[in-house]
mmCIF file of C-alpha atoms in Angstrom:
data_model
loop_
_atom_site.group_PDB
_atom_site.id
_atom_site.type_symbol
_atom_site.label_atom_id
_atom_site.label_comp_id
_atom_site.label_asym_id
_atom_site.label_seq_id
_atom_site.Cartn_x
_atom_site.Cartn_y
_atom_site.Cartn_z
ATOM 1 C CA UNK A 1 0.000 0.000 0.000
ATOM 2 C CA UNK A 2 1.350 3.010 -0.660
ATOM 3 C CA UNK A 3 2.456 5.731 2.113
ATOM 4 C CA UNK A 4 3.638 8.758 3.024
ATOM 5 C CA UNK A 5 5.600 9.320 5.998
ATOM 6 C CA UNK A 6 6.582 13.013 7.626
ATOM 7 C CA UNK A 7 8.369 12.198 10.811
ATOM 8 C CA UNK A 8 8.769 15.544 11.578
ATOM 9 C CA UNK A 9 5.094 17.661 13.021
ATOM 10 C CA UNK A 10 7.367 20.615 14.110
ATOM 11 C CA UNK A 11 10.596 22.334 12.809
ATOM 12 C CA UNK A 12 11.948 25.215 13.989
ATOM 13 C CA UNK A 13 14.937 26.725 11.910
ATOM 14 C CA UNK A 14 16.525 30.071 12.805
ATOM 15 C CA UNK A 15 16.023 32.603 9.722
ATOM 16 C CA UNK A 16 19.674 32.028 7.387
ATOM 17 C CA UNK A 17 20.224 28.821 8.350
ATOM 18 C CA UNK A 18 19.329 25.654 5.828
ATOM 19 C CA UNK A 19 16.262 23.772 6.277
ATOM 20 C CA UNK A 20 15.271 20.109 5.297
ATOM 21 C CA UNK A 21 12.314 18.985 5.772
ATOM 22 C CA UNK A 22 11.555 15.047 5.922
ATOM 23 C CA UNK A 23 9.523 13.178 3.672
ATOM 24 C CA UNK A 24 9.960 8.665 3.429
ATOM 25 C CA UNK A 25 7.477 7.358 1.003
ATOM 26 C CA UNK A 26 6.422 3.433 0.786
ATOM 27 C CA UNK A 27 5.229 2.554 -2.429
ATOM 28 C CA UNK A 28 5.900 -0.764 -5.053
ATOM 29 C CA UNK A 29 6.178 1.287 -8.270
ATOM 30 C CA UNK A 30 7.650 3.864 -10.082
ATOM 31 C CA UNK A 31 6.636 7.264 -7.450
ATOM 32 C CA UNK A 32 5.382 10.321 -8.447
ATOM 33 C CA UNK A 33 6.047 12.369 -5.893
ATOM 34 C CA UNK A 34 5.127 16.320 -4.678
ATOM 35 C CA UNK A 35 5.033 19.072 -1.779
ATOM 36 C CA UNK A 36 2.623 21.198 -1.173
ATOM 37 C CA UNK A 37 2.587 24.443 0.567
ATOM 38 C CA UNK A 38 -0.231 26.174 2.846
ATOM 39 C CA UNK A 39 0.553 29.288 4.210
ATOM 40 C CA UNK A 40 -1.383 31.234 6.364
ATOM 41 C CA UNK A 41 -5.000 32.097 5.209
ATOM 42 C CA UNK A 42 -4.095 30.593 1.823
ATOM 43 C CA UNK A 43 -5.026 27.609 0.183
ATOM 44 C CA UNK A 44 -2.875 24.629 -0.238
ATOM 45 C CA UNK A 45 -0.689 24.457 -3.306
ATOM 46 C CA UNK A 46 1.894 22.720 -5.153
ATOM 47 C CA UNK A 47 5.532 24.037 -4.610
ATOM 48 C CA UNK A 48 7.218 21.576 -6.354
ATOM 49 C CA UNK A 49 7.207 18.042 -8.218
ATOM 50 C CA UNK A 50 9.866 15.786 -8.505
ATOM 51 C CA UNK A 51 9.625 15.118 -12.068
ATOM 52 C CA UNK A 52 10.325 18.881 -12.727
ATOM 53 C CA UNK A 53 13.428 18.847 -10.819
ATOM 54 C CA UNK A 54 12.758 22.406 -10.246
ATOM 55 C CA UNK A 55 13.323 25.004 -7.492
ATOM 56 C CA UNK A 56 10.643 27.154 -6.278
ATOM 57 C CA UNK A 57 11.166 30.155 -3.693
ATOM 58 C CA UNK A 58 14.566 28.604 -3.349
ATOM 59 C CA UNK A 59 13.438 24.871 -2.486
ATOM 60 C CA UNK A 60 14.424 21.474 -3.725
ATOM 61 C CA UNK A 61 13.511 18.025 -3.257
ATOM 62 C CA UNK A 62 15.601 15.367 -4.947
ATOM 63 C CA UNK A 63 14.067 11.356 -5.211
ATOM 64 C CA UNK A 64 16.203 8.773 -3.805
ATOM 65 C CA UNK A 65 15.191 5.774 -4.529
ATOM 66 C CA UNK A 66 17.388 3.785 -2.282
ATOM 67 C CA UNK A 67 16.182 5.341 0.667
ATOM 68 C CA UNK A 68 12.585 6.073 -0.668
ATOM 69 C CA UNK A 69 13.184 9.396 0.248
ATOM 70 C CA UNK A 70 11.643 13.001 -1.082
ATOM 71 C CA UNK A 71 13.604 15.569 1.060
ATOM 72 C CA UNK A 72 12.460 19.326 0.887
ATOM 73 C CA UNK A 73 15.602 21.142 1.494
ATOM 74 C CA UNK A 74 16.769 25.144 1.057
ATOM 75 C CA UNK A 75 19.772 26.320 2.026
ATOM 76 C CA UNK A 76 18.704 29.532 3.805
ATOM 77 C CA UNK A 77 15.657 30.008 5.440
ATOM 78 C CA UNK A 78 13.575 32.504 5.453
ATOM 79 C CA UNK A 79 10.853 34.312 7.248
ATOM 80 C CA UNK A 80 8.491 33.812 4.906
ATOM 81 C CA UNK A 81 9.081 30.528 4.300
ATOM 82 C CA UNK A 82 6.718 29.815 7.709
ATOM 83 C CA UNK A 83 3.826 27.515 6.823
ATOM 84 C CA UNK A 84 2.722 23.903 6.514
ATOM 85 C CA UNK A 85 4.381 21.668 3.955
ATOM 86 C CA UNK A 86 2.903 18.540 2.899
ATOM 87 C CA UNK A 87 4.576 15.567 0.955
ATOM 88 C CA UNK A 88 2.111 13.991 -1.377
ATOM 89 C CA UNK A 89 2.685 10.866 -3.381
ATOM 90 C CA UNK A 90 0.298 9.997 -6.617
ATOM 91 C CA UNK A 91 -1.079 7.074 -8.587
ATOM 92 C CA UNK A 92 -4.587 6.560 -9.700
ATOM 93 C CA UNK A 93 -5.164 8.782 -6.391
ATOM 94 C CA UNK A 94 -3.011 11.151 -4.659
ATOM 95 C CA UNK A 95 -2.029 10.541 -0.614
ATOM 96 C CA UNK A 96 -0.444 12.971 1.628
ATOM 97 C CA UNK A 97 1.672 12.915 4.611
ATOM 98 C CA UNK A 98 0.847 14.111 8.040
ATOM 99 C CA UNK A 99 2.520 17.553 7.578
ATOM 100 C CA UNK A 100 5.619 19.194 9.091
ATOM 101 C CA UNK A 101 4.676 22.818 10.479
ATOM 102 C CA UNK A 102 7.685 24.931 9.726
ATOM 103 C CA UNK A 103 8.658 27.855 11.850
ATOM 104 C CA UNK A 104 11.551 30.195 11.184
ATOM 105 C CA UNK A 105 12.934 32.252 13.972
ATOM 106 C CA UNK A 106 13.865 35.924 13.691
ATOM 107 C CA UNK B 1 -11.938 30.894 -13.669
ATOM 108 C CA UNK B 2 -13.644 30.400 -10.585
ATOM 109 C CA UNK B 3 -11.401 27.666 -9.887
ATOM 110 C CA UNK B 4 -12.401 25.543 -7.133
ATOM 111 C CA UNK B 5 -15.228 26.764 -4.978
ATOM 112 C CA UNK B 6 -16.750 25.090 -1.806
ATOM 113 C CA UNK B 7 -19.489 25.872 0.183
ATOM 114 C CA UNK B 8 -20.575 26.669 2.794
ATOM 115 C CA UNK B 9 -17.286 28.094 4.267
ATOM 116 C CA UNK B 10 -18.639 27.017 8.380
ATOM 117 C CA UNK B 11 -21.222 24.828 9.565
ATOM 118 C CA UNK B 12 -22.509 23.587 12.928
ATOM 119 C CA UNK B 13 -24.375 20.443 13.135
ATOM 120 C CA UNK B 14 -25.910 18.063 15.393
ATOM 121 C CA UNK B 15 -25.001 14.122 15.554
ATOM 122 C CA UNK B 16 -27.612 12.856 13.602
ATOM 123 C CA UNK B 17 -27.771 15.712 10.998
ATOM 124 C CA UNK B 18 -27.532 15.401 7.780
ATOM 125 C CA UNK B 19 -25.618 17.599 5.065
ATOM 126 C CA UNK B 20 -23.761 18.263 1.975
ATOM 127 C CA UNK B 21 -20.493 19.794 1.570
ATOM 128 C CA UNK B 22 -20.693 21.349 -2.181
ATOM 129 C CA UNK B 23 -17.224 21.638 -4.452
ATOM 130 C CA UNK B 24 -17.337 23.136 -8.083
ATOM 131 C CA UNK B 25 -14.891 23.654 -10.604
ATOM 132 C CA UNK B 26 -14.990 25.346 -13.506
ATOM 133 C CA UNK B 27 -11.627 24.210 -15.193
ATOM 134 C CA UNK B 28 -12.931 21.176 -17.187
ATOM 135 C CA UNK B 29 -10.847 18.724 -14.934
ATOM 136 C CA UNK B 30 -11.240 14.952 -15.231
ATOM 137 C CA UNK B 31 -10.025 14.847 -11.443
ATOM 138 C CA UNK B 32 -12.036 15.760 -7.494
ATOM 139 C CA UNK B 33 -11.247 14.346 -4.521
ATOM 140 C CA UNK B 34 -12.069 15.305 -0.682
ATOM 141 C CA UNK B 35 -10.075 15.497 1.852
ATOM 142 C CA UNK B 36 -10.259 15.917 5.700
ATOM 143 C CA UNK B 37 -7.706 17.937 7.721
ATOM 144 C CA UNK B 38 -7.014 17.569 11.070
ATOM 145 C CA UNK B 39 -3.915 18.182 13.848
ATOM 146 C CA UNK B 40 -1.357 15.872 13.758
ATOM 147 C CA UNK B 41 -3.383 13.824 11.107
ATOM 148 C CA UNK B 42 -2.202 15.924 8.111
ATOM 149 C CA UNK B 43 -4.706 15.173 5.298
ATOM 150 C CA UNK B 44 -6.727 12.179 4.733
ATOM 151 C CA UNK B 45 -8.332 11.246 1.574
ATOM 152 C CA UNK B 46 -11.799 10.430 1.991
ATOM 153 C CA UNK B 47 -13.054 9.743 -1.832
ATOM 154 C CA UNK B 48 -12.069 10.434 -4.968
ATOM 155 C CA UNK B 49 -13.328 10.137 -8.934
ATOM 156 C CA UNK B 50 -11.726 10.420 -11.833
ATOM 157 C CA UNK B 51 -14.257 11.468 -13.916
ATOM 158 C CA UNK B 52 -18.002 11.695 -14.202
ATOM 159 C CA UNK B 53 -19.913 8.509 -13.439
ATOM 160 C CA UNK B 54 -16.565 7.585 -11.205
ATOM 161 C CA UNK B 55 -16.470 7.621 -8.025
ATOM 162 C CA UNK B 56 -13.206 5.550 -5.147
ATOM 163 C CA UNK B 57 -13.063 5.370 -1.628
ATOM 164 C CA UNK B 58 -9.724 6.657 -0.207
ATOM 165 C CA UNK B 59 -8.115 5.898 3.000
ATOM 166 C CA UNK B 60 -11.310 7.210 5.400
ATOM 167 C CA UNK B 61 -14.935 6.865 3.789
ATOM 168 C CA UNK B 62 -16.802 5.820 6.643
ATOM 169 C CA UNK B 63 -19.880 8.002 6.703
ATOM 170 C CA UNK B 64 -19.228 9.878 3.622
ATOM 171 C CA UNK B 65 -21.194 9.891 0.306
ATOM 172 C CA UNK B 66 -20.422 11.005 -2.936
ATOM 173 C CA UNK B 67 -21.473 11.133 -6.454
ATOM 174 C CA UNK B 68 -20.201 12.476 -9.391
ATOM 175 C CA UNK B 69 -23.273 13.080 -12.282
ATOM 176 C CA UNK B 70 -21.027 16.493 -13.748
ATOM 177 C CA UNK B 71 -17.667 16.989 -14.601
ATOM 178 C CA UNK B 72 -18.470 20.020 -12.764
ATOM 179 C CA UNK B 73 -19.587 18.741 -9.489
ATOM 180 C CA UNK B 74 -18.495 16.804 -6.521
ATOM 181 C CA UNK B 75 -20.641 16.714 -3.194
ATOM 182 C CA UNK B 76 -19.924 15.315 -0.471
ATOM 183 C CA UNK B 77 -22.805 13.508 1.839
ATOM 184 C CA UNK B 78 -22.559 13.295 5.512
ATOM 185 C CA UNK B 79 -25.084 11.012 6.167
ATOM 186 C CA UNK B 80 -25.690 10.877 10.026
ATOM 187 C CA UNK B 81 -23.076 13.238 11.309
ATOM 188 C CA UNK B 82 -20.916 12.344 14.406
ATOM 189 C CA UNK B 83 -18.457 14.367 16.593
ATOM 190 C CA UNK B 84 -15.476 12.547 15.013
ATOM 191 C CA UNK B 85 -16.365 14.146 11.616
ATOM 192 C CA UNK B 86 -15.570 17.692 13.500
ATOM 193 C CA UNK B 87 -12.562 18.959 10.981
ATOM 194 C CA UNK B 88 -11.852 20.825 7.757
ATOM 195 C CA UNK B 89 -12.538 19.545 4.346
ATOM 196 C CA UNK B 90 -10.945 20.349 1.305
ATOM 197 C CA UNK B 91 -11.939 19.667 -2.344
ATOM 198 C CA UNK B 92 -9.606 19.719 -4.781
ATOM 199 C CA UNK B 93 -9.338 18.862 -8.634
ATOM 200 C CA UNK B 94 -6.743 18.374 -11.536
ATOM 201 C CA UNK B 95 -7.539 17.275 -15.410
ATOM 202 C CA UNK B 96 -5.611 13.438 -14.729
ATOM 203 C CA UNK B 97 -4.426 11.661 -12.187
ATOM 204 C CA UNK B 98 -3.661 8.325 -13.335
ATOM 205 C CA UNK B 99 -0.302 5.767 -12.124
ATOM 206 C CA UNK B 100 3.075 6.144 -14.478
ATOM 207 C CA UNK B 101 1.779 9.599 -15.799
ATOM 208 C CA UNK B 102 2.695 12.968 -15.317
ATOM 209 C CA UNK B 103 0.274 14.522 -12.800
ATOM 210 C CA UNK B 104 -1.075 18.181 -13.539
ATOM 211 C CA UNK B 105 -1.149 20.451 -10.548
ATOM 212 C CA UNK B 106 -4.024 20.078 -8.277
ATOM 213 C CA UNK B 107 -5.911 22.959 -7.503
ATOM 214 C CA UNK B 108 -7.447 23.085 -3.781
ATOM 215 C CA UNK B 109 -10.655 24.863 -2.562
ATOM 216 C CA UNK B 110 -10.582 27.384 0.472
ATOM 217 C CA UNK B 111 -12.350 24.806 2.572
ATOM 218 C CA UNK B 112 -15.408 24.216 4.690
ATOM 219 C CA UNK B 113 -14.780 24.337 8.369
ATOM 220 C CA UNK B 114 -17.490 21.739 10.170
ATOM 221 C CA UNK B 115 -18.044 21.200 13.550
ATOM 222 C CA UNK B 116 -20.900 18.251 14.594
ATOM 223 C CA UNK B 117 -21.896 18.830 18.293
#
């Protein structure tokens, strides 16, 4: 079955230092795999996918499939970078983790 | 584009009450789905469909309805509403979701906050 696992409920990073947020994933095929975002007040939305190998707002995720592992990592946090992040993992249906709440210290 | 639209925005219900929880979109997607939010449970996908006609349990249907007779539209039933079913629901749609193909961005709704006394 698959899974997504966020081990994390809480970070707290300091605002300049780098930031990784967890994400373990448990599924028998070939994984799509995303984050999404929800700030504040906003709606929940897709920061990045890992088939894009992209970087938004200064984020990156990279798939490893050894360790079945979708990392969100930046190296420099910042304020505005507070919010809830969830990992989300897709096949005919699309599952998300529990959520890591990220806080960034002044 | 509307996008995706839910209403009502709050409710208060009674256990035993009935209701529906509406979701639109306007985008022509293939894709809906509902979800329930709570703390330290992240979100949990509570049905899905995957087109008009189509309708999947996900991983916590018990005591939700749903039907899917538009592209359109996506309600969700409560049938006899219970204090557990206290929590935020979110709709959400793309055009495909389908294993071993790329995914198009899913587009949430702002939610409908529901609280069963």
């Amino acid at each position: 079955a698959q899974r997504v696992t966020q081990p994390e409920k809480l970070l707290s990073v300091f605002k300049g230092a780098p930031v990784e947020l967890k994400c373990n994933y448990s599924y028998s095929g070939s994984p799509e795999l995303f984050w999404y975002v929800q700030y504040s007040r906003q709606r929940l939305q897709l920061l990045l996918r890992h088939i894009s190998r992209e970087s938004i707002k200064g984020f990156t995720a990279d798939l490893n499939k050894g360790e079945t592992s979708f990392h969100l990592k930046k190296p420099f946090a910042q304020e505005e970078d507070s919010a809830m992040y969830y990992c989300a993992l897709q096949d005919d249906k699309i599952i998300f983790g529990k959520g890591t709440r990220l806080h960034i210290l002044p | 584009n509307a996008g995706v639209t839910q209403t009502p925005k709050f409710q208060v219900l009674k256990t035993g009450q009935s209701m529906t929880l509406q979701c639109a979109q306007d985008m022509n997607h293939e894709y809906m789905s509902w979800y329930r939010q709570d703390p330290g449970m992240g979100l949990r996908l509570i049905h899905y469909s995957v087109g008009a006609g189509i309708t999947d349990q996900g991983e916590v249907p018990n005591g939700y309805n749903v039907s899917r007779s538009t592209t359109e539209d996506f309600p969700l039933r409560l049938l006899s509403a219970a204090p557990s079913q206290t929590s935020v629901y979110f709709c959400a749609s793309s055009y495909r979701v389908q294993a071993g193909t790329f995914t198009d961005t899913q587009y949430f709704g702002p939610g409908t906050r529901l609280t069963v006394l």
